[in-house]
CSV table of C-alpha atoms in Angstrom, one decimal:
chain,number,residue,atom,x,y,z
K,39,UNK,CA,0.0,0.0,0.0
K,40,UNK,CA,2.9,2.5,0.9
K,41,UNK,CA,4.2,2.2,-2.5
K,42,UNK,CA,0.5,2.6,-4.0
K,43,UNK,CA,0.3,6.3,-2.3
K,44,UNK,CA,3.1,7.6,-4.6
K,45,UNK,CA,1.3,6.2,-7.7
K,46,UNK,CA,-1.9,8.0,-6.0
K,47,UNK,CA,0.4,10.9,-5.8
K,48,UNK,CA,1.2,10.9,-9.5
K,49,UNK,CA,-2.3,10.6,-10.6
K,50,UNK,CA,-3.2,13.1,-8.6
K,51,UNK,CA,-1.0,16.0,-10.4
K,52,UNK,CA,-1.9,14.6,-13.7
K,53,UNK,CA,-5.3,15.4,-12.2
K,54,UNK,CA,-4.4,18.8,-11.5
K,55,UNK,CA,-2.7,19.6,-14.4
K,56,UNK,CA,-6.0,18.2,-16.4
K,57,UNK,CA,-8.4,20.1,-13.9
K,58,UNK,CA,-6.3,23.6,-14.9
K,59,UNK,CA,-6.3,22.8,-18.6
K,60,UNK,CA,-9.9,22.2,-18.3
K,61,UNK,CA,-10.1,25.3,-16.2
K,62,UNK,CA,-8.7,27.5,-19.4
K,63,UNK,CA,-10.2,25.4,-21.9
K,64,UNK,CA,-13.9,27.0,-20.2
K,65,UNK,CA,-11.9,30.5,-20.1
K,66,UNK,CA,-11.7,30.3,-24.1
K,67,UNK,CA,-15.0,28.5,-24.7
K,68,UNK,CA,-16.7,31.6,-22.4
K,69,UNK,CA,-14.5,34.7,-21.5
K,70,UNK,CA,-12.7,34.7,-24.7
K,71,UNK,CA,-15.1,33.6,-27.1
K,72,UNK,CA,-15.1,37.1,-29.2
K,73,UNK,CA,-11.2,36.1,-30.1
K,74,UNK,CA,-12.1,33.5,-32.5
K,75,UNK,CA,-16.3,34.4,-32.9
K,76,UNK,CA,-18.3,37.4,-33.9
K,77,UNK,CA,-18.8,39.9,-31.2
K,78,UNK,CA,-22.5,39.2,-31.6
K,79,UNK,CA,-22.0,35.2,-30.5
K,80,UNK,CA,-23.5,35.0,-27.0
K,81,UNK,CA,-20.8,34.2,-24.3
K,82,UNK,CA,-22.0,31.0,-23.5
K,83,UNK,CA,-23.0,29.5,-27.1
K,84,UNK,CA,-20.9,26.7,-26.6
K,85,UNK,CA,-22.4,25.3,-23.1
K,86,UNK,CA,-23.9,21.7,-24.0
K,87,UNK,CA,-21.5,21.2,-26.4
K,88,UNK,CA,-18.9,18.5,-26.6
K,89,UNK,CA,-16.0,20.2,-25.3
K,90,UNK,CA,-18.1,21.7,-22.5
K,91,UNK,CA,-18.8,17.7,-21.5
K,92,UNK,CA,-15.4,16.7,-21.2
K,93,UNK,CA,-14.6,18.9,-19.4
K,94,UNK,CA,-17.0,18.4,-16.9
K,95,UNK,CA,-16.4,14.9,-16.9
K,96,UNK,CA,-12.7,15.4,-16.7
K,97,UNK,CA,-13.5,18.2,-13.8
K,98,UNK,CA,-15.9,15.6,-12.4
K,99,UNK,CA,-12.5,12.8,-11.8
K,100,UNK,CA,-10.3,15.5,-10.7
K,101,UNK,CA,-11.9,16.2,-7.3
K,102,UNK,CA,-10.2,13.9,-5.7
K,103,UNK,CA,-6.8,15.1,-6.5
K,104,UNK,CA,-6.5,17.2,-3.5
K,105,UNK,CA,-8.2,15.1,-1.1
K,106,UNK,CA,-5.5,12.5,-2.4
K,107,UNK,CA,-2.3,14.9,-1.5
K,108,UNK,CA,-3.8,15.6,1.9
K,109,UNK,CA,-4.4,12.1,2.5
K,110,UNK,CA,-0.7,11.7,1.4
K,111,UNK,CA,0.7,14.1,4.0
K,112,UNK,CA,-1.6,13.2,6.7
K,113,UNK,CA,-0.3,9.4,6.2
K,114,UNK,CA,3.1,11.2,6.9
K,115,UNK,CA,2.8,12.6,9.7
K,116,UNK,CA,1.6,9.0,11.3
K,117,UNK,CA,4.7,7.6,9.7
K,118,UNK,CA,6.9,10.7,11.2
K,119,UNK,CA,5.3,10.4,14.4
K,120,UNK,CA,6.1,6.6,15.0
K,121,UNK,CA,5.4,3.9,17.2
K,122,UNK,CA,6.7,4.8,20.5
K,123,UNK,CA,6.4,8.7,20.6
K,124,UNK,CA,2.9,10.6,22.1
K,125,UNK,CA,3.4,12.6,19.1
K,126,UNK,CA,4.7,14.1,15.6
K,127,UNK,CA,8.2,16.3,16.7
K,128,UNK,CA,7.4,20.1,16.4
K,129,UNK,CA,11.1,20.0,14.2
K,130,UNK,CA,9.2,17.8,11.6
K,131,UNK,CA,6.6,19.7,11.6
K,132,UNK,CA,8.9,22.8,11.2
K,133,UNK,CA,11.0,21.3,8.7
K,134,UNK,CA,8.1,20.4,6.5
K,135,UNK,CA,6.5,23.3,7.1
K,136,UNK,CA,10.3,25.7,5.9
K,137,UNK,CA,10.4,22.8,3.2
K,138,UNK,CA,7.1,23.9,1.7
K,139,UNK,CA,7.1,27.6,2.0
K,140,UNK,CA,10.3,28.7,0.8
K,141,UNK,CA,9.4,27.4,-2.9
K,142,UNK,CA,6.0,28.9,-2.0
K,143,UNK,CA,7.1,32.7,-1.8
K,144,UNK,CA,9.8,32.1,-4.6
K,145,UNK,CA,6.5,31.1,-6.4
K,146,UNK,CA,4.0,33.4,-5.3
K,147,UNK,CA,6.9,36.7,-5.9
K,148,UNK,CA,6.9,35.0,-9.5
K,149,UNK,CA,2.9,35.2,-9.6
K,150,UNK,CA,3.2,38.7,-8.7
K,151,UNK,CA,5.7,39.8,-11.0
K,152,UNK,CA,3.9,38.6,-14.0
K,153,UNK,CA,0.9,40.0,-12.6
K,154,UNK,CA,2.9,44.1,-12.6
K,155,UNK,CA,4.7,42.9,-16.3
K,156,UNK,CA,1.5,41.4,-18.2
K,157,UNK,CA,-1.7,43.0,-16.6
K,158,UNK,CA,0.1,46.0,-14.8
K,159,UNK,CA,-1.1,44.8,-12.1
K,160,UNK,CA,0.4,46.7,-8.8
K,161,UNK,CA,-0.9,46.3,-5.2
K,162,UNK,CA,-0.1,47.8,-1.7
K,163,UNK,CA,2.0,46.4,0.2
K,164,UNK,CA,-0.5,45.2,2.3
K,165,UNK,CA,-2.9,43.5,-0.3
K,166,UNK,CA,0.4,41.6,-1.7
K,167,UNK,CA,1.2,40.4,2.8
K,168,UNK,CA,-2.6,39.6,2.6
K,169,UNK,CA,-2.4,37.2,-0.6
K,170,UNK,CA,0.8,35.2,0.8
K,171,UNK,CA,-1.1,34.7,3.7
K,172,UNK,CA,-4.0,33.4,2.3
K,173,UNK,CA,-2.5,31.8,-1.0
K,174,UNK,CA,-3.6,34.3,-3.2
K,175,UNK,CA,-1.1,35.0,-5.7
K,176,UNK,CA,-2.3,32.5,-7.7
K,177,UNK,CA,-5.9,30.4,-7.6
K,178,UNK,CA,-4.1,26.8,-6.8
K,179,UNK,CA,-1.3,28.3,-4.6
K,180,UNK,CA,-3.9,28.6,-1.6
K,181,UNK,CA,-3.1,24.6,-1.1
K,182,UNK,CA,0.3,25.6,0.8
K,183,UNK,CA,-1.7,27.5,3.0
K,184,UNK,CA,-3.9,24.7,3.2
K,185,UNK,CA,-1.1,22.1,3.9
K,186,UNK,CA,0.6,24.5,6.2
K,187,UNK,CA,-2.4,24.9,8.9
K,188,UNK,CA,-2.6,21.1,8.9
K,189,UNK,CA,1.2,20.1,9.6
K,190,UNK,CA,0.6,23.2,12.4
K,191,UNK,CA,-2.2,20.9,14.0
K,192,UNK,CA,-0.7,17.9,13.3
K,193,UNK,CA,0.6,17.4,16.9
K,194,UNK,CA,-2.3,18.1,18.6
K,195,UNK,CA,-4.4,15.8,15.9
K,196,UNK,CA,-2.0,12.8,16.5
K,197,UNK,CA,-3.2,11.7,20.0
K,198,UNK,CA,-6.5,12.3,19.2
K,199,UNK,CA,-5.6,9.3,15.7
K,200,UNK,CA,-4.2,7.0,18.4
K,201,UNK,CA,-7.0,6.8,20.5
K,202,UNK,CA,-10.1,8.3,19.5
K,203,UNK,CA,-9.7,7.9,15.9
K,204,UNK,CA,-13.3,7.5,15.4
K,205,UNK,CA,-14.5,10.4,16.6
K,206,UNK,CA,-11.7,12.7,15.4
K,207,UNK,CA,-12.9,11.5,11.8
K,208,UNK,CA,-16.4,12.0,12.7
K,209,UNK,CA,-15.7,15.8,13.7
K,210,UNK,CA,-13.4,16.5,10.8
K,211,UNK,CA,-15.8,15.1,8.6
K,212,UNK,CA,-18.7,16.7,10.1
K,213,UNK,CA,-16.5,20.2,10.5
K,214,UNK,CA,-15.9,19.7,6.9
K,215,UNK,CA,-19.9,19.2,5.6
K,216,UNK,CA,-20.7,21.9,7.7
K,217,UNK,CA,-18.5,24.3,5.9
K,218,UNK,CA,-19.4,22.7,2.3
K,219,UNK,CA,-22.9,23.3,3.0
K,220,UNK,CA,-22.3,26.8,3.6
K,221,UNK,CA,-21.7,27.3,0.0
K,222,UNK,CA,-24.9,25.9,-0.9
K,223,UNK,CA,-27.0,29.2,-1.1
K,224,UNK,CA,-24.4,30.7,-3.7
K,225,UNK,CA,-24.5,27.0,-6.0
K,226,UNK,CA,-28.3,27.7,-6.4
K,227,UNK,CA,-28.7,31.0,-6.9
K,228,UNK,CA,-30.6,31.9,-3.3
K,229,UNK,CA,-31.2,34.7,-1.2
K,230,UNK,CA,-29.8,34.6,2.2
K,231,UNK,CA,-30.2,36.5,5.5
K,232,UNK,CA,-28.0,39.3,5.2
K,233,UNK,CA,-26.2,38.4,8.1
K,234,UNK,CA,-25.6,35.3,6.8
K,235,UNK,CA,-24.1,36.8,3.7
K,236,UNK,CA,-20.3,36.9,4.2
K,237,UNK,CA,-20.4,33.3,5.6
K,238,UNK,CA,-21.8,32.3,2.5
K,239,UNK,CA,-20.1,34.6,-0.3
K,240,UNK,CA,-16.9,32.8,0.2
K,241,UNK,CA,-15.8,30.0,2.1
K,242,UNK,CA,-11.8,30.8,1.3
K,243,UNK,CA,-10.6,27.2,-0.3
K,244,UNK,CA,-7.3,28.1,2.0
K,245,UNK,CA,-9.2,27.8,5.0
K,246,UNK,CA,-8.5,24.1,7.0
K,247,UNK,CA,-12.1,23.3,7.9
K,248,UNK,CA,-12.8,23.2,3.6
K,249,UNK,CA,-10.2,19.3,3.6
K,250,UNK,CA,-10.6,19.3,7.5
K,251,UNK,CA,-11.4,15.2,6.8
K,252,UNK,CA,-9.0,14.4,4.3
K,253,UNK,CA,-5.5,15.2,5.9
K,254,UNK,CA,-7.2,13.6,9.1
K,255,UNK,CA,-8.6,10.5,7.2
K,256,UNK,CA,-4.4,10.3,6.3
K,257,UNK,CA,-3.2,10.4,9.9
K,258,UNK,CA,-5.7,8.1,11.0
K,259,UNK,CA,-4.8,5.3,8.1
K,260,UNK,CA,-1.2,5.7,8.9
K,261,UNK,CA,-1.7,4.3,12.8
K,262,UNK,CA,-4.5,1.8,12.1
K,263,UNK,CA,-2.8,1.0,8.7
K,264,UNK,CA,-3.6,-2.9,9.3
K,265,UNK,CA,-7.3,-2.7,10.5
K,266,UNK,CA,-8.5,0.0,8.3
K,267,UNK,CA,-6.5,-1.8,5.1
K,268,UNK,CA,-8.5,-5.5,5.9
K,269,UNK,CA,-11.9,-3.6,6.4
K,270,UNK,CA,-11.8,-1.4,2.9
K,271,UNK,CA,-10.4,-4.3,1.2
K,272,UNK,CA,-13.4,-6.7,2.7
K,273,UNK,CA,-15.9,-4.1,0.9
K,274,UNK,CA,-13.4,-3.3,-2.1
K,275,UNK,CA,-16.6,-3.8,-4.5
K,276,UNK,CA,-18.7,-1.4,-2.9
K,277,UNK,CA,-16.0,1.0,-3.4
K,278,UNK,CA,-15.4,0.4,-6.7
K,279,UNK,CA,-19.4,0.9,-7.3
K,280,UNK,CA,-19.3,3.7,-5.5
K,281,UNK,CA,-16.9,5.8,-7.3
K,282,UNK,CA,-18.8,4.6,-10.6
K,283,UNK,CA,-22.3,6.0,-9.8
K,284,UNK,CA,-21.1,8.9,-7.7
K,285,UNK,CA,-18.9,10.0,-10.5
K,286,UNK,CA,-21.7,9.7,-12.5
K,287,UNK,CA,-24.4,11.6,-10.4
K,288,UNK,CA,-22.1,14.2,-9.4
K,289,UNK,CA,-21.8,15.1,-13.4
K,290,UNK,CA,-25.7,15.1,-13.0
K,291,UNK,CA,-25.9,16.9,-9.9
K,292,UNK,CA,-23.7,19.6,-11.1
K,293,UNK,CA,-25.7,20.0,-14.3
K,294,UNK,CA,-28.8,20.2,-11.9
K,295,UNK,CA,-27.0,23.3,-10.2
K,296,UNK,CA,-26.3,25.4,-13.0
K,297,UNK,CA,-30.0,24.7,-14.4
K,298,UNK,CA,-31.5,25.9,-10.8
K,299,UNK,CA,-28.9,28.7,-10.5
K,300,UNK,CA,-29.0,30.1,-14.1
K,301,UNK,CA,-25.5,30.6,-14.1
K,302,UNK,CA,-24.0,28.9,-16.9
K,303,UNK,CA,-20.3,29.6,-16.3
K,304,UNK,CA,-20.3,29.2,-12.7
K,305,UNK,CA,-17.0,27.6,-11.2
K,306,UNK,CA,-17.0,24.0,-9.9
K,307,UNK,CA,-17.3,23.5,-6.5
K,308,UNK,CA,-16.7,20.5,-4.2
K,309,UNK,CA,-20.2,19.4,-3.6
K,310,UNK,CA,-21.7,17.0,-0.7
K,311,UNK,CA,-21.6,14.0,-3.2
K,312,UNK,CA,-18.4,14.8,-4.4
K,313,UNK,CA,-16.7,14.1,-0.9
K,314,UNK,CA,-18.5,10.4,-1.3
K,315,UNK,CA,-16.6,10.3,-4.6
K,316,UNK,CA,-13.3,10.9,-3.2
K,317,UNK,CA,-13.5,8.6,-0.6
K,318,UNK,CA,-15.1,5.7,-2.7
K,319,UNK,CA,-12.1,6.4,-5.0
K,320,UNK,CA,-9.5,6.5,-2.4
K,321,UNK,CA,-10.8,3.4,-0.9
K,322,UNK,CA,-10.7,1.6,-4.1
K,323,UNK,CA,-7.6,2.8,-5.2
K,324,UNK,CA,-5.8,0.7,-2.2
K,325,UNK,CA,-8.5,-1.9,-1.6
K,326,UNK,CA,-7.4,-2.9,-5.2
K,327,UNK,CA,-3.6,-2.8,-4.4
K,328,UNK,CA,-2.9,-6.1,-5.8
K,329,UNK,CA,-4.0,-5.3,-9.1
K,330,UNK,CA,-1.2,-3.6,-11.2
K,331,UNK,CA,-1.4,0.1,-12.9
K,332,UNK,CA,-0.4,0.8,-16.1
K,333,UNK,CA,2.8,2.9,-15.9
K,334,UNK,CA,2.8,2.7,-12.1
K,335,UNK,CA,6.7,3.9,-12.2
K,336,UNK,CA,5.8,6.3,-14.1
K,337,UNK,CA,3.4,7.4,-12.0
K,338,UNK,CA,5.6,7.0,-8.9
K,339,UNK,CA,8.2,9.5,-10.4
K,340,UNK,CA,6.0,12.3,-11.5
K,341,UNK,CA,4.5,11.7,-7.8
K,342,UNK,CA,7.7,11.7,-6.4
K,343,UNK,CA,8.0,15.3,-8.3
K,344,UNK,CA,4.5,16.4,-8.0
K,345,UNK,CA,5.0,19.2,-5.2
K,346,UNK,CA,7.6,20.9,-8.1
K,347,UNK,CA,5.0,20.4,-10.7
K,348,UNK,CA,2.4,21.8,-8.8
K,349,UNK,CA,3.8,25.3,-7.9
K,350,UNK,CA,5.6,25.4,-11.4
K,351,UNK,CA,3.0,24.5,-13.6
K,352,UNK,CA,0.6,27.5,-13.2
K,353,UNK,CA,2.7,30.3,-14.3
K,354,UNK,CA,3.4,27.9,-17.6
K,355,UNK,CA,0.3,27.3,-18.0
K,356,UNK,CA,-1.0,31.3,-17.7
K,357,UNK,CA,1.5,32.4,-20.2
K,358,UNK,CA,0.8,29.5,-22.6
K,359,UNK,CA,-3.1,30.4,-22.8
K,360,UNK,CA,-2.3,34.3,-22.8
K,361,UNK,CA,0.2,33.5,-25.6
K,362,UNK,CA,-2.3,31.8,-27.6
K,363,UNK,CA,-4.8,34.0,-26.7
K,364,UNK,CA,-2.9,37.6,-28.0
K,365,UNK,CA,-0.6,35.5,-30.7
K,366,UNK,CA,-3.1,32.3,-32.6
K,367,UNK,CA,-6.7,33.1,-30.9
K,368,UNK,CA,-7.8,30.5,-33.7
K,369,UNK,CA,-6.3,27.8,-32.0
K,370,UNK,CA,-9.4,28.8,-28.8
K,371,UNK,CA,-11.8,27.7,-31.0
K,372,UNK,CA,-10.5,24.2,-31.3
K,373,UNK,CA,-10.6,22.5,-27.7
K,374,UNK,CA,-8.8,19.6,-29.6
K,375,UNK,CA,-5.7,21.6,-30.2
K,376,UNK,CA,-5.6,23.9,-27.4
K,377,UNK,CA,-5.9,21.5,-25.1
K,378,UNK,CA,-2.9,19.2,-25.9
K,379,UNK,CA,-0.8,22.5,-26.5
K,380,UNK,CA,-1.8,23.1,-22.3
K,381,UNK,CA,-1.7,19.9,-20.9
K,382,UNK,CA,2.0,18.8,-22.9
K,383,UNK,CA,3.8,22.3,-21.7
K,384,UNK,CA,2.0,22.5,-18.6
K,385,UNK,CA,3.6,19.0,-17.7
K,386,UNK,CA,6.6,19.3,-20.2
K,387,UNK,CA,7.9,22.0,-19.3
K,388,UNK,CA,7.8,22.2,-15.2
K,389,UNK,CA,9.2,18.2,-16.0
K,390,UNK,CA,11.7,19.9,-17.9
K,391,UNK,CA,12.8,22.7,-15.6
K,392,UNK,CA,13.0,19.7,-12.6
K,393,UNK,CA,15.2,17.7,-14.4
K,394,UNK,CA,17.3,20.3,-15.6
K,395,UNK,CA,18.1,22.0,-12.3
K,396,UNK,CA,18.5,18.3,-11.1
K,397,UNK,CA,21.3,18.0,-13.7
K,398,UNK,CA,22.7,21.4,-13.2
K,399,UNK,CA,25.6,22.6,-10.3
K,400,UNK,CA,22.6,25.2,-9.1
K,401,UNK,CA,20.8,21.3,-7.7
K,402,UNK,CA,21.6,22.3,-4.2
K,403,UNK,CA,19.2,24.8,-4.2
K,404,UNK,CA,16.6,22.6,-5.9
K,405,UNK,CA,15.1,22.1,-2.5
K,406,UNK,CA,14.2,25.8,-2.4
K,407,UNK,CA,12.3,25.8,-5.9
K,408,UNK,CA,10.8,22.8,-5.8
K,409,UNK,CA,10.2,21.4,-2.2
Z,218,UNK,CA,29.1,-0.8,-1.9
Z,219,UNK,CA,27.6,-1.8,1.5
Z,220,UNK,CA,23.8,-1.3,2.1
Z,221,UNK,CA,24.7,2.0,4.4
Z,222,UNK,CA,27.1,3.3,1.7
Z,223,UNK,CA,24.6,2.5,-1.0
Z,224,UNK,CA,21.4,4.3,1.4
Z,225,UNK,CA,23.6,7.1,2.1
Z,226,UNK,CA,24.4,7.9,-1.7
Z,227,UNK,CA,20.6,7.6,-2.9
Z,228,UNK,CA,19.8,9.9,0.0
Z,229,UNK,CA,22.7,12.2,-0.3
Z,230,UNK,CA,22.0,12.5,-4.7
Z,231,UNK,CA,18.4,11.7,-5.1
Z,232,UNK,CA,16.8,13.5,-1.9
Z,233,UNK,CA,19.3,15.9,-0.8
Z,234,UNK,CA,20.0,16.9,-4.4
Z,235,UNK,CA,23.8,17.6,-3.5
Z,236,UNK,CA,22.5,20.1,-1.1
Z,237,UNK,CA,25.8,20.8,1.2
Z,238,UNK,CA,25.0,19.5,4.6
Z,239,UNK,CA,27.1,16.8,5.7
Z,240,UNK,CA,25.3,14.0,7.0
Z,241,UNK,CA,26.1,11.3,9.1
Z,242,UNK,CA,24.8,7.9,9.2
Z,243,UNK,CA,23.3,8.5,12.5
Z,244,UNK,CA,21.7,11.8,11.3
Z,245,UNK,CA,18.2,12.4,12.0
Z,246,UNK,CA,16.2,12.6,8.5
Z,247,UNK,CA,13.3,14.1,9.2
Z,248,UNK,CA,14.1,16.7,12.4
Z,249,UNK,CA,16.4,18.0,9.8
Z,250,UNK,CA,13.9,18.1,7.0
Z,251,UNK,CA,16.3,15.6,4.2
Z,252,UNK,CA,13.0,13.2,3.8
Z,253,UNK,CA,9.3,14.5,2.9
Z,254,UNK,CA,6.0,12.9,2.9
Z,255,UNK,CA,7.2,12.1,-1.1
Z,256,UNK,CA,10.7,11.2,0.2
Z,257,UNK,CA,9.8,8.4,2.5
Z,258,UNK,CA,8.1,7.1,-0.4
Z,259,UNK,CA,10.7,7.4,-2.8
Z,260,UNK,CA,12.5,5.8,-0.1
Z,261,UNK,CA,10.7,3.2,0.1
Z,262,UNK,CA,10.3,2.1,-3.6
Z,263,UNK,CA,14.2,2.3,-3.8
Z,264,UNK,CA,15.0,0.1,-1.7
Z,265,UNK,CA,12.2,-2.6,-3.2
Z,266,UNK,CA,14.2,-2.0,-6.7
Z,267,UNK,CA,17.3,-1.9,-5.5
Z,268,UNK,CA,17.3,-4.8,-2.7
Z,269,UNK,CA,14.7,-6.9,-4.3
Z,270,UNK,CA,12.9,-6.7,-1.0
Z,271,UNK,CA,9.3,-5.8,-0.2
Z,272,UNK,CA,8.7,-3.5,2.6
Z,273,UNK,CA,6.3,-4.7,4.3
Z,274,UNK,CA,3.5,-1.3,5.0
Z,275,UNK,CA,3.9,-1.7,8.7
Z,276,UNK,CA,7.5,-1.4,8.7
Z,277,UNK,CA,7.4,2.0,7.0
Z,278,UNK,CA,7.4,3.2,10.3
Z,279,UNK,CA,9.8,6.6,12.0
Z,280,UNK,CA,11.8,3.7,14.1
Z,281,UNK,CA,13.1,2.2,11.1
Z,282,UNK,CA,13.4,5.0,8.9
Z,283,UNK,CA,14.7,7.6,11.4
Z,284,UNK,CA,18.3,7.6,10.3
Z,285,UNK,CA,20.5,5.9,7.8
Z,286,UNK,CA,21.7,3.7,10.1
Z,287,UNK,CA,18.6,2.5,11.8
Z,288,UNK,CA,17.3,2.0,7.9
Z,289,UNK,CA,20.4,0.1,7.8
Z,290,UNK,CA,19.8,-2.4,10.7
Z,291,UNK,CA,16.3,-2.7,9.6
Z,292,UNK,CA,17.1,-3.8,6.3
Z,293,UNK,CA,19.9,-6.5,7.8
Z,294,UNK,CA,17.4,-8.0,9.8
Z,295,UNK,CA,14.0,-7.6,7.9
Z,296,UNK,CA,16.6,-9.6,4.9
Z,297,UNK,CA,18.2,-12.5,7.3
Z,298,UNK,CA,14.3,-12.9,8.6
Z,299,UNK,CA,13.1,-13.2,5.2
């Protein structure tokens, strides 16, 4: 199983990198339609179309991709804390936690010089404090954030997965769907109490309670590995079944949404049904450890890289959309193209950038870009 | 090589990166950051490749993996049991 969670961890950053080519795929079908169509076409002509499914359905897999780093990481800190200690060192915890945001400001400063050179973008310095805090600089950089406030909590969370790991999943989980269900009123278009109105505008994605039960669900696995391993493998068909018609529905249910809400464009969300989803596929995905994965060492190695990947692949992927955008806006209007162009340098090239600093004498600072 | 010497070389090229911290085999890996959630598992799969020895999952465990030369004991006697 302990080899299986870095071939989860590879899939997962393909899943990423999919999820954000997706994400710009909708940005040229919507936003940037009058680049390739007459400035007459309605913004959202193209919802229904083919494109529009697959990306849905590739948006629909995806959600488990973060649920399946912060399982990773929770699992490590259950590893890190061991067998005989009361729990996880606070120098771990440190160390991960200087290991993760030093390539995290290098990152974000990188976010927010493209921001001043391409959009002119400049901020006080307060708003630019504000967005490192919150993982602003870029939309996916709020998972170090994220990742951060959980290796923070860590020790005090470890006792808790000895002993009461039962309960401490049922109030992360329940912590978790309380804080999901918040966004609820905004997915369907409702009015709420105005009092009730900054709760529900925005639930910040940075914020711990948003994962609360995946990172725990991690810690928990990683010191009742054997019992929890025999009872998901006892039910490994339900599992699979699971992920199959909750994949399914939660295309339907977000289709149902957008219907109610009457906004045709709005963002994806992580939904109630998609949390059953990601822990069907999780489940699965080790109840099933026996069976073999195509290109598992593959897999393993890009998982093995998929921290470097993650930060470095949004700025690539910005400037390759913006580049097609001002240089071939033809290319927007076929998903076919445009999206192997995003997906092939928004790998290729972070890949490429790893491996070369790997190979290089400036290596001993790879720890500093990369993680 | 030995099975400390070869640990100590994947360690020192593969996770450190030829960062320049001396380490010694008695070193603690994680306290001082050298091994990551992804680096215990990249640990882990080397030495199944290179060894030609499953891990067993509830071995992957901080008493074993602390330092190279606990890894290294572990390895001598998880290999002679086997």
């Amino acid at each position: 199983m302990i080899r299986r969670l870095l071939i989860l961890n590879g899939l997962a950053i393909l899943g990423v990198i999919l999820f954000h080519s997706s994400g710009w795929g909708f940005v040229a079908m919507f936003a940037w339609v009058h680049r390739y169509m007459p400035a007459t076409t309605d913004t959202f002509a193209q919802a229904g179309g083919t494109a529009y499914y697959a990306f849905r359905l590739i948006e629909q897999l995806i959600v488990v991709s973060i649920p399946a780093f912060l399982f990773v990481s929770g699992f490590f800190i259950a590893f890190a804390t061991g067998r005989t200690h009361k729990t996880v060192g606070w120098n771990i915890v440190g160390a991960r936690i200087k290991n993760l945001l030093i390539p995290y400001l290098l990152w974000s400063l990188l976010a927010f010089a493209m921001g001043m050179v391409l959009d002119g973008r400049r901020l006080s310095p307060l708003a630019y404090v504000q967005l490192l805090l919150t993982g602003g600089a870029t939309p996916a950089y709020y998972y170090v954030i994220l990742l951060c406030q959980f290796y923070l909590f860590s020790p005090f969370l470890v006792p808790l997965a000895k002993k009461h790991w039962v309960l401490l999943l049922s109030v992360a989980l329940v912590l978790q769907l309380a804080v999901q269900i918040l966004q609820y009123p905004v997915i369907l278009g409702l009015d709420v109490p105005s009092g009730m109105q900054p709760f529900v505008d925005r639930v910040p994605k940075w914020f711990f309670a948003t994962r609360a039960f995946w990172f725990t669900l991690g810690v928990v696995f990683g010191f009742h590995l054997k019992t929890l391993k025999a009872w998901i493998t006892r039910y490994k068909w339900v599992w699979l079944g699971l992920t199959v018609v909750t994949y399914v529905l939660g295309v339907i249910e977000w289709e149902m949404y957008i219907k109610w809400s009457g906004h045709i464009g709005m963002a994806h969300r992580e939904t109630l049904l998609d949390n059953v989803f990601s822990i069907a596929f999780i489940f699965a995905f080790f109840a099933f450890a026996n069976v073999s994965i195509l290109w598992s060492k593959q897999l393993g190695w890009l998982g093995g890289k998929s921290f470097g990947i993650y930060m470095a692949h949004v700025p690539v992927m910005e400037v390759t959309a913006r580049a097609i955008y001002h240089l071939a806006p033809w290319l927007l209007a076929y998903q076919i193209l445009f999206q192997p162009i995003l997906i092939v340098l928004g790998l290729g090239i972070p890949l490429l950038l790893i491996v070369l600093m790997e190979r290089s004498p400036a290596r001993r600072y790879y720890q500093y870009v990369f993680g | 090589m030995d099975t400390q010497a070869i640990l100590m070389d994947y360690i020192k090229k593969e996770l450190m990166k030829g960062r320049n911290v001396d380490i010694s085999p008695s070193d603690d890996l994680l306290g001082s950051g050298i091994i990551d959630s992804l680096g215990i598992l990249q640990l882990v799969s080397f030495i199944e490749e290179r060894f030609n020895f499953q891990v067993p999952d509830e071995d992957v465990v901080f008493e074993n993996f602390f330092s190279v030369e606990a890894l290294t004991n572990y390895l001598k006697n998880a290999q002679a049991a086997a």
